[in-house]
mmCIF file of C-alpha atoms in Angstrom:
data_model
loop_
_atom_site.group_PDB
_atom_site.id
_atom_site.type_symbol
_atom_site.label_atom_id
_atom_site.label_comp_id
_atom_site.label_asym_id
_atom_site.label_seq_id
_atom_site.Cartn_x
_atom_site.Cartn_y
_atom_site.Cartn_z
ATOM 1 C CA MET A 100 103.433 81.584 66.654
ATOM 2 C CA ALA A 101 104.019 83.218 70.009
ATOM 3 C CA LEU A 102 102.928 81.560 73.523
ATOM 4 C CA ALA A 103 100.156 82.384 74.947
ATOM 5 C CA PHE A 104 98.876 81.647 78.771
ATOM 6 C CA ASP A 105 95.169 79.941 79.622
ATOM 7 C CA PRO A 106 93.826 82.888 81.837
ATOM 8 C CA ALA A 107 91.530 80.598 83.199
ATOM 9 C CA SER A 108 94.391 78.450 84.527
ATOM 10 C CA ALA A 109 95.813 81.441 86.603
ATOM 11 C CA SER A 110 95.571 81.370 90.544
ATOM 12 C CA ILE A 111 97.340 82.414 93.502
ATOM 13 C CA THR A 112 96.799 80.906 96.639
ATOM 14 C CA ALA A 113 97.962 81.475 100.390
ATOM 15 C CA LYS A 114 98.776 79.628 103.553
ATOM 16 C CA ALA A 115 99.475 80.892 106.998
ATOM 17 C CA VAL A 116 99.866 77.708 108.901
ATOM 18 C CA GLY A 117 100.429 78.653 112.499
ATOM 19 C CA ALA A 118 100.725 82.368 111.970
ATOM 20 C CA LYS A 119 99.064 84.434 114.557
ATOM 21 C CA ALA A 120 99.149 87.919 115.040
ATOM 22 C CA ASP A 121 100.871 88.728 118.331
ATOM 23 C CA ILE A 122 102.793 91.399 120.364
ATOM 24 C CA HIS A 123 106.234 90.453 121.991
ATOM 25 C CA ILE A 124 107.533 92.683 124.834
ATOM 26 C CA GLY A 125 111.566 92.808 124.932
ATOM 27 C CA THR A 126 113.843 94.495 127.274
ATOM 28 C CA GLN A 127 113.789 97.657 124.893
ATOM 29 C CA LEU A 128 111.093 97.244 122.233
ATOM 30 C CA ALA A 129 107.809 95.762 121.440
ATOM 31 C CA LEU A 130 107.709 93.572 118.460
ATOM 32 C CA LEU A 131 104.382 93.158 116.599
ATOM 33 C CA HIS A 132 104.908 90.269 114.619
ATOM 34 C CA CYS A 133 102.988 87.188 113.063
ATOM 35 C CA THR A 134 104.547 84.201 115.320
ATOM 36 C CA VAL A 135 105.939 82.032 112.549
ATOM 37 C CA ASN A 136 109.305 82.690 111.718
ATOM 38 C CA ALA A 137 109.482 85.841 114.298
ATOM 39 C CA ASN A 138 112.753 87.057 115.450
ATOM 40 C CA LEU A 139 111.939 87.952 119.001
ATOM 41 C CA ASN A 140 115.550 88.654 119.954
ATOM 42 C CA VAL A 141 115.301 91.764 117.940
ATOM 43 C CA ALA A 142 113.288 93.651 120.744
ATOM 44 C CA ASN A 143 116.031 93.338 123.097
ATOM 45 C CA VAL A 144 118.262 95.534 121.023
ATOM 46 C CA ASP A 145 117.074 99.329 121.038
ATOM 47 C CA THR A 146 118.720 99.947 117.443
ATOM 48 C CA GLY A 147 116.166 97.726 116.283
ATOM 49 C CA GLY A 148 116.476 95.322 113.289
ATOM 50 C CA ARG A 149 114.549 92.784 111.169
ATOM 51 C CA GLY A 150 111.712 91.380 113.021
ATOM 52 C CA ASP A 151 111.477 88.140 110.931
ATOM 53 C CA LYS A 152 113.680 85.032 109.956
ATOM 54 C CA GLY A 153 111.627 84.143 107.019
ATOM 55 C CA PRO A 154 107.844 84.299 105.856
ATOM 56 C CA MET A 155 104.727 83.510 107.785
ATOM 57 C CA ILE A 156 102.339 83.850 104.871
ATOM 58 C CA ASN A 157 103.458 81.494 101.556
ATOM 59 C CA PHE A 158 101.732 82.198 98.349
ATOM 60 C CA THR A 159 101.799 79.696 95.342
ATOM 61 C CA ALA A 160 100.866 81.058 91.968
ATOM 62 C CA ARG A 161 100.327 79.300 88.983
ATOM 63 C CA VAL A 162 99.658 79.570 85.444
ATOM 64 C CA PHE A 163 99.421 77.447 82.084
ATOM 65 C CA PHE A 164 100.969 77.783 78.919
ATOM 66 C CA PRO A 165 99.300 74.930 76.485
ATOM 67 C CA THR A 166 101.850 74.384 73.570
ATOM 68 C CA ASP A 167 104.314 71.803 72.506
ATOM 69 C CA PRO A 168 106.879 71.641 75.303
ATOM 70 C CA ASN A 169 109.421 69.669 73.222
ATOM 71 C CA SER A 170 109.705 72.534 70.696
ATOM 72 C CA GLY A 171 113.002 74.003 71.195
ATOM 73 C CA ALA A 172 111.530 77.789 69.970
ATOM 74 C CA ASN A 173 108.824 76.926 72.584
ATOM 75 C CA LYS A 174 111.525 76.728 75.169
ATOM 76 C CA ILE A 175 113.239 79.854 74.052
ATOM 77 C CA GLU A 176 109.827 81.820 74.027
ATOM 78 C CA ILE A 177 108.820 80.816 77.544
ATOM 79 C CA SER A 178 112.443 81.545 78.920
ATOM 80 C CA LYS A 179 111.961 85.091 77.808
ATOM 81 C CA TRP A 180 108.806 85.553 79.843
ATOM 82 C CA ASP A 181 109.217 86.888 83.413
ATOM 83 C CA PHE A 182 106.887 86.035 86.474
ATOM 84 C CA GLY A 183 106.285 87.829 89.788
ATOM 85 C CA ILE A 184 104.029 89.518 92.310
ATOM 86 C CA ILE A 185 103.173 93.086 92.765
ATOM 87 C CA GLN A 186 102.015 93.319 96.362
ATOM 88 C CA VAL A 187 99.836 96.588 97.705
ATOM 89 C CA SER A 188 99.584 97.562 101.136
ATOM 90 C CA ASP A 189 96.592 99.756 102.395
ATOM 91 C CA VAL A 190 97.134 100.921 105.970
ATOM 92 C CA GLN A 191 94.073 101.719 108.011
ATOM 93 C CA VAL A 192 95.508 102.126 111.513
ATOM 94 C CA PHE A 193 99.484 102.223 112.444
ATOM 95 C CA GLU A 194 100.063 103.809 115.822
ATOM 96 C CA ALA A 195 101.205 103.527 119.517
ATOM 97 C CA ARG A 196 100.041 105.348 122.323
ATOM 98 C CA TYR A 197 102.119 106.187 125.259
ATOM 99 C CA ALA A 198 100.864 107.438 128.817
ATOM 100 C CA GLY A 199 102.690 109.122 131.923
ATOM 101 C CA ARG A 200 102.682 107.089 135.489
ATOM 102 C CA ARG A 201 100.031 109.555 136.602
ATOM 103 C CA GLU A 202 97.643 111.794 134.575
ATOM 104 C CA SER A 203 99.732 115.148 134.992
ATOM 105 C CA GLU A 204 102.522 113.517 132.857
ATOM 106 C CA GLY A 205 100.459 113.377 130.046
ATOM 107 C CA GLU A 206 100.322 111.051 126.890
ATOM 108 C CA VAL A 207 102.111 110.665 123.525
ATOM 109 C CA THR A 208 100.428 109.305 120.236
ATOM 110 C CA LEU A 209 102.733 108.124 117.409
ATOM 111 C CA ASN A 210 100.491 108.031 114.435
ATOM 112 C CA LEU A 211 102.614 106.274 111.673
ATOM 113 C CA LYS A 212 99.683 106.374 108.823
ATOM 114 C CA ALA A 213 99.668 110.110 109.190
ATOM 115 C CA GLY A 214 103.429 110.146 108.022
ATOM 116 C CA PHE A 215 102.904 107.608 104.936
ATOM 117 C CA ARG A 216 103.791 109.932 101.836
ATOM 118 C CA ALA A 217 101.743 106.993 99.843
ATOM 119 C CA ASN A 218 98.741 104.857 100.849
ATOM 120 C CA PRO A 219 98.178 102.429 99.553
ATOM 121 C CA SER A 220 101.846 102.042 98.279
ATOM 122 C CA LEU A 221 103.582 99.368 96.670
ATOM 123 C CA ASP A 222 104.751 96.541 99.135
ATOM 124 C CA ALA A 223 108.069 95.344 97.663
ATOM 125 C CA ASP A 224 111.467 94.971 98.620
ATOM 126 C CA GLU A 225 113.511 97.768 97.567
ATOM 127 C CA ASP A 226 116.752 96.069 97.474
ATOM 128 C CA LEU A 227 115.662 94.104 94.442
ATOM 129 C CA PRO A 228 116.909 95.752 91.307
ATOM 130 C CA ASP A 229 113.467 95.030 89.930
ATOM 131 C CA MET A 230 111.330 94.895 92.834
ATOM 132 C CA ILE A 231 108.714 92.585 91.141
ATOM 133 C CA PHE A 232 109.979 89.764 89.121
ATOM 134 C CA GLU A 233 112.267 87.420 91.037
ATOM 135 C CA PRO A 234 113.785 84.109 88.923
ATOM 136 C CA ARG A 235 114.738 82.041 92.121
ATOM 137 C CA LEU A 236 111.037 81.678 92.973
ATOM 138 C CA LEU A 237 110.124 80.372 89.651
ATOM 139 C CA THR A 238 109.725 77.144 88.555
ATOM 140 C CA VAL A 239 108.613 76.112 84.928
ATOM 141 C CA THR A 240 107.840 72.689 84.243
ATOM 142 C CA PRO A 241 106.950 70.662 81.001
ATOM 143 C CA VAL A 242 103.814 68.911 80.998
ATOM 144 C CA PHE A 243 102.607 66.230 78.350
ATOM 145 C CA ALA A 244 99.240 65.069 79.938
ATOM 146 C CA PRO A 245 96.639 65.616 80.291
ATOM 147 C CA LYS A 246 97.221 68.382 78.254
ATOM 148 C CA ALA A 247 100.869 69.470 76.543
ATOM 149 C CA GLY A 248 102.320 72.680 77.730
ATOM 150 C CA PHE A 249 104.434 74.550 80.559
ATOM 151 C CA GLN A 250 103.370 74.789 83.897
ATOM 152 C CA VAL A 251 104.483 78.222 85.784
ATOM 153 C CA GLU A 252 104.793 78.157 89.686
ATOM 154 C CA PHE A 253 105.779 81.000 91.206
ATOM 155 C CA LYS A 254 106.111 80.634 95.466
ATOM 156 C CA PRO A 255 106.722 84.140 97.100
ATOM 157 C CA GLY A 256 106.200 84.516 101.094
ATOM 158 C CA ASP A 257 105.876 87.691 103.284
ATOM 159 C CA ASN A 258 105.843 88.253 107.038
ATOM 160 C CA PRO A 259 104.862 91.750 108.333
ATOM 161 C CA ASN A 260 106.263 93.031 111.666
ATOM 162 C CA ASN A 261 107.154 96.178 113.030
ATOM 163 C CA LEU A 262 108.863 97.782 116.449
ATOM 164 C CA PHE A 263 107.614 100.414 118.853
ATOM 165 C CA PRO A 264 109.826 101.732 121.683
ATOM 166 C CA LEU A 265 108.506 100.711 125.088
ATOM 167 C CA LYS A 266 109.339 104.417 126.384
ATOM 168 C CA ILE A 267 109.493 107.832 124.954
ATOM 169 C CA ILE A 268 109.724 111.408 126.602
ATOM 170 C CA ASN A 269 106.552 113.488 126.565
ATOM 171 C CA LYS A 270 108.146 117.026 125.622
ATOM 172 C CA ALA A 271 104.826 118.727 126.511
ATOM 173 C CA THR A 272 105.368 117.536 130.281
ATOM 174 C CA ASP A 273 109.304 116.725 130.196
ATOM 175 C CA SER A 274 107.974 113.235 131.402
ATOM 176 C CA PRO A 275 108.819 109.716 130.744
ATOM 177 C CA ASN A 276 105.517 108.026 129.037
ATOM 178 C CA PHE A 277 105.293 104.050 128.812
ATOM 179 C CA LEU A 278 103.574 102.075 125.990
ATOM 180 C CA PHE A 279 99.913 101.864 126.660
ATOM 181 C CA SER A 280 98.642 100.690 123.244
ATOM 182 C CA ALA A 281 99.765 99.271 119.815
ATOM 183 C CA ARG A 282 97.687 99.016 117.051
ATOM 184 C CA ARG A 283 98.023 98.079 113.274
ATOM 185 C CA ASP A 284 95.574 97.376 110.880
ATOM 186 C CA GLU A 285 96.596 96.503 107.250
ATOM 187 C CA GLY A 286 94.988 95.041 104.174
ATOM 188 C CA PHE A 287 97.156 93.656 101.237
ATOM 189 C CA ILE A 288 96.369 92.531 97.482
ATOM 190 C CA THR A 289 99.073 90.422 95.856
ATOM 191 C CA TYR A 290 98.667 90.161 91.912
ATOM 192 C CA PHE A 291 100.194 87.297 90.298
ATOM 193 C CA VAL A 292 101.909 88.989 87.338
ATOM 194 C CA ALA A 293 103.662 87.949 84.068
ATOM 195 C CA ARG A 294 105.916 90.190 81.673
ATOM 196 C CA ASP A 295 105.576 88.791 77.870
ATOM 197 C CA PRO A 296 108.905 89.387 75.864
ATOM 198 C CA ALA A 297 107.346 92.575 74.258
ATOM 199 C CA GLY A 298 107.507 93.771 77.644
ATOM 200 C CA LYS A 299 103.707 94.161 78.432
ATOM 201 C CA THR A 300 102.572 93.079 82.122
ATOM 202 C CA HIS A 301 99.674 90.793 82.478
ATOM 203 C CA HIS A 302 97.630 90.770 85.925
ATOM 204 C CA LEU A 303 97.131 86.930 86.008
ATOM 205 C CA ALA A 304 95.258 86.503 89.369
ATOM 206 C CA ARG A 305 95.079 88.068 92.534
ATOM 207 C CA ILE A 306 94.499 87.582 96.538
ATOM 208 C CA GLY A 307 93.711 89.758 99.271
ATOM 209 C CA TRP A 308 94.662 89.214 102.985
ATOM 210 C CA HIS A 309 94.390 91.480 106.057
ATOM 211 C CA LEU A 310 96.226 91.720 109.206
ATOM 212 C CA VAL A 311 95.135 93.089 112.726
ATOM 213 C CA TRP A 312 97.149 93.872 115.739
ATOM 214 C CA HIS A 313 95.809 95.797 118.678
ATOM 215 C CA GLY A 314 97.277 95.291 122.311
ATOM 216 C CA THR A 315 97.574 97.059 125.406
ATOM 217 C CA CYS A 316 100.234 96.884 128.119
ATOM 218 C CA ARG A 317 100.119 97.111 132.074
ATOM 219 C CA TRP A 318 103.217 98.146 133.779
ATOM 220 C CA THR A 319 104.452 97.345 137.512
ATOM 221 C CA SER A 320 107.458 99.493 137.591
ATOM 222 C CA PRO A 321 109.800 101.780 135.071
ATOM 223 C CA SER A 322 112.644 99.072 134.962
ATOM 224 C CA ALA A 323 109.994 95.872 134.738
ATOM 225 C CA LYS A 324 108.836 94.948 131.402
ATOM 226 C CA PRO A 325 105.106 95.363 130.929
ATOM 227 C CA THR A 326 102.505 92.738 130.184
ATOM 228 C CA ALA A 327 101.096 92.766 127.087
ATOM 229 C CA MET A 328 97.308 91.636 126.530
ATOM 230 C CA MET A 329 95.573 91.191 122.971
ATOM 231 C CA LEU A 330 92.308 93.029 122.385
ATOM 232 C CA ALA A 331 92.022 91.778 118.447
ATOM 233 C CA SER A 332 94.367 89.651 116.676
ATOM 234 C CA ARG A 333 93.481 88.955 112.860
ATOM 235 C CA ILE A 334 94.860 87.055 109.800
ATOM 236 C CA ASP A 335 92.239 87.109 107.320
ATOM 237 C CA ILE A 336 93.120 85.388 103.936
ATOM 238 C CA GLY A 337 91.031 85.854 100.748
ATOM 239 C CA GLN A 338 90.239 83.713 97.714
ATOM 240 C CA SER A 339 91.954 83.564 94.462
ATOM 241 C CA VAL A 340 90.523 85.715 91.853
ATOM 242 C CA ASN A 341 91.661 85.798 87.843
ATOM 243 C CA ASP A 342 88.981 87.947 86.456
ATOM 244 C CA ASP A 343 89.710 91.579 85.069
ATOM 245 C CA PRO A 344 91.667 93.035 88.003
ATOM 246 C CA ALA A 345 90.072 96.599 87.159
ATOM 247 C CA ASN A 346 86.675 94.900 88.548
ATOM 248 C CA THR A 347 87.826 95.386 92.186
ATOM 249 C CA ALA A 348 86.253 96.990 95.525
ATOM 250 C CA PHE A 349 89.686 98.593 95.676
ATOM 251 C CA PRO A 350 90.233 100.927 92.689
ATOM 252 C CA ALA A 351 93.137 103.057 94.733
ATOM 253 C CA MET A 352 94.995 99.529 95.195
ATOM 254 C CA PHE A 353 94.767 98.630 91.543
ATOM 255 C CA ALA A 354 96.181 102.044 90.441
ATOM 256 C CA VAL A 355 99.164 100.772 92.509
ATOM 257 C CA ALA A 356 99.415 97.674 90.779
ATOM 258 C CA LYS A 357 98.901 98.691 87.393
ATOM 259 C CA ASN A 358 101.554 101.345 87.854
ATOM 260 C CA PRO A 359 104.035 100.262 90.698
ATOM 261 C CA GLN A 360 106.599 102.782 91.734
ATOM 262 C CA ARG A 361 108.285 104.093 94.851
ATOM 263 C CA PRO A 362 107.991 104.922 97.651
ATOM 264 C CA THR A 363 107.313 101.318 98.927
ATOM 265 C CA THR A 364 105.444 100.676 101.999
ATOM 266 C CA ASN A 365 108.842 99.841 103.705
ATOM 267 C CA GLU A 366 110.125 103.570 102.817
ATOM 268 C CA CYS A 367 107.192 104.983 103.771
ATOM 269 C CA HIS A 368 106.999 103.035 107.137
ATOM 270 C CA ASN A 369 110.831 104.209 107.810
ATOM 271 C CA GLU A 370 110.184 107.723 106.861
ATOM 272 C CA ALA A 371 107.026 107.856 109.293
ATOM 273 C CA ALA A 372 108.906 106.482 111.994
ATOM 274 C CA ASP A 373 111.790 108.643 111.897
ATOM 275 C CA LYS A 374 109.143 111.638 111.736
ATOM 276 C CA ALA A 375 107.560 110.170 114.812
ATOM 277 C CA LEU A 376 110.751 109.731 116.788
ATOM 278 C CA ALA A 377 112.396 112.914 115.930
ATOM 279 C CA GLU A 378 114.283 114.996 118.037
ATOM 280 C CA ASN A 379 111.528 117.814 117.257
ATOM 281 C CA PRO A 380 108.523 115.959 116.082
ATOM 282 C CA VAL A 381 105.444 117.734 114.763
ATOM 283 C CA PRO A 382 101.560 116.527 114.683
ATOM 284 C CA PRO A 383 99.764 114.595 113.259
ATOM 285 C CA VAL A 384 102.424 111.739 113.208
ATOM 286 C CA HIS A 385 103.476 112.732 117.025
ATOM 287 C CA VAL A 386 101.001 114.262 119.193
ATOM 288 C CA ALA A 387 101.863 115.104 122.907
ATOM 289 C CA LEU A 388 99.338 116.096 125.178
ATOM 290 C CA LYS A 389 99.702 117.330 128.823
ATOM 291 C CA ALA A 390 97.093 115.148 130.194
ATOM 292 C CA ARG A 391 96.186 111.413 130.064
ATOM 293 C CA ARG A 392 92.879 110.852 128.227
ATOM 294 C CA SER A 393 90.073 109.110 130.165
ATOM 295 C CA ASP A 394 90.368 105.878 128.380
ATOM 296 C CA VAL A 395 93.861 105.085 129.889
ATOM 297 C CA PRO A 396 92.744 102.636 133.107
ATOM 298 C CA VAL A 397 93.944 103.542 136.608
ATOM 299 C CA ASN A 398 95.643 100.762 136.586
ATOM 300 C CA PHE A 399 97.859 101.059 133.638
ATOM 301 C CA PHE A 400 100.754 102.256 135.680
ATOM 302 C CA PRO A 401 100.823 101.881 139.633
ATOM 303 C CA PRO A 402 101.070 105.147 141.381
ATOM 304 C CA PRO A 403 104.731 106.264 141.734
#
C-alpha cells in the first residue's frame, strides 16, 4: 500500500526574530535590507553584490505520514518523496526617485515594477537545478509514539534585499540627480509542497508574509553620504493554512504556484534594473523630468 500523508498535519510557520526593514547608506549605494544577516559592506562597492549573509526569515514546514516506520518497504517509499517550497512574490511598489540640487536640474524615477516580465512571479533560486526541492533542508524522522509514522520537516529561509545607486545622471537636464526616495512593497506566499513517487505535486500548506520599505534621503553635499529616514517599515507574517490552496484571495499567485516556471523574481528584478540603468533608458522603467516635482522638500539638498 502506497504511503499517504495526513493532510491535517501539514503546516508551515515562519519567524523573523530581530528582523526590521531598513535602508543602509554606503559610500556608493543604498541597501534596502532586513537587518538580520544583512551584508552592509556591499553598499560600499559600486558594482554591488549579494546584500545578505543568510536568512532573515526562517520557515519550519511539517507533515506526518502515518505508517509503520520499521518497515523496510516504507523506508524505501518515503525516500522516493521530495519536499520543498514554492514561493511566489507579488510586487506592489518598487521604485527609487532622484532629484537635482535645484528645481531646474529635474528628477528621475526608476520604476522597477514596470520592468518586470512577470508579476506575480516564482521567487526561487535559479542556481538550483530543480528550483523547488532541496534535500539538504529536509529531515525525515521515524516516530513510534503516540502515533507511528514518519515526521517530515523542511526548514528553508529567505532574506529579500536590493541596492539602488545614490546618484545618477538626469539626461533630460544633463545634471546629477541624488537619491531622494526609495520604496519597495512586496507580498509573498510560501507554499510547502511534496512530490510523490508518481511525480504529482501536492500543495500541503502555505503562509503569507509582507515587506515594506519606504525611506527618504537628505543631502548636505554631493560628496557626503546622505541621511536616510524611514517613513514606513513593515515585516508582516501571516498564519499557516492547509486547506485547498485554490481557496485564496490571491488567485494569480496560486496560478504561479500551481505551474511554477521562469522568469523568476530575481531574473525579473535584474532585467528591470538593467533597463532602468541602461545607457539609453526608456519609460516607464526610467522617467526623467526637466523639473523637480513639488513634493521634493526645499531642504532635500542645500543650495549649490
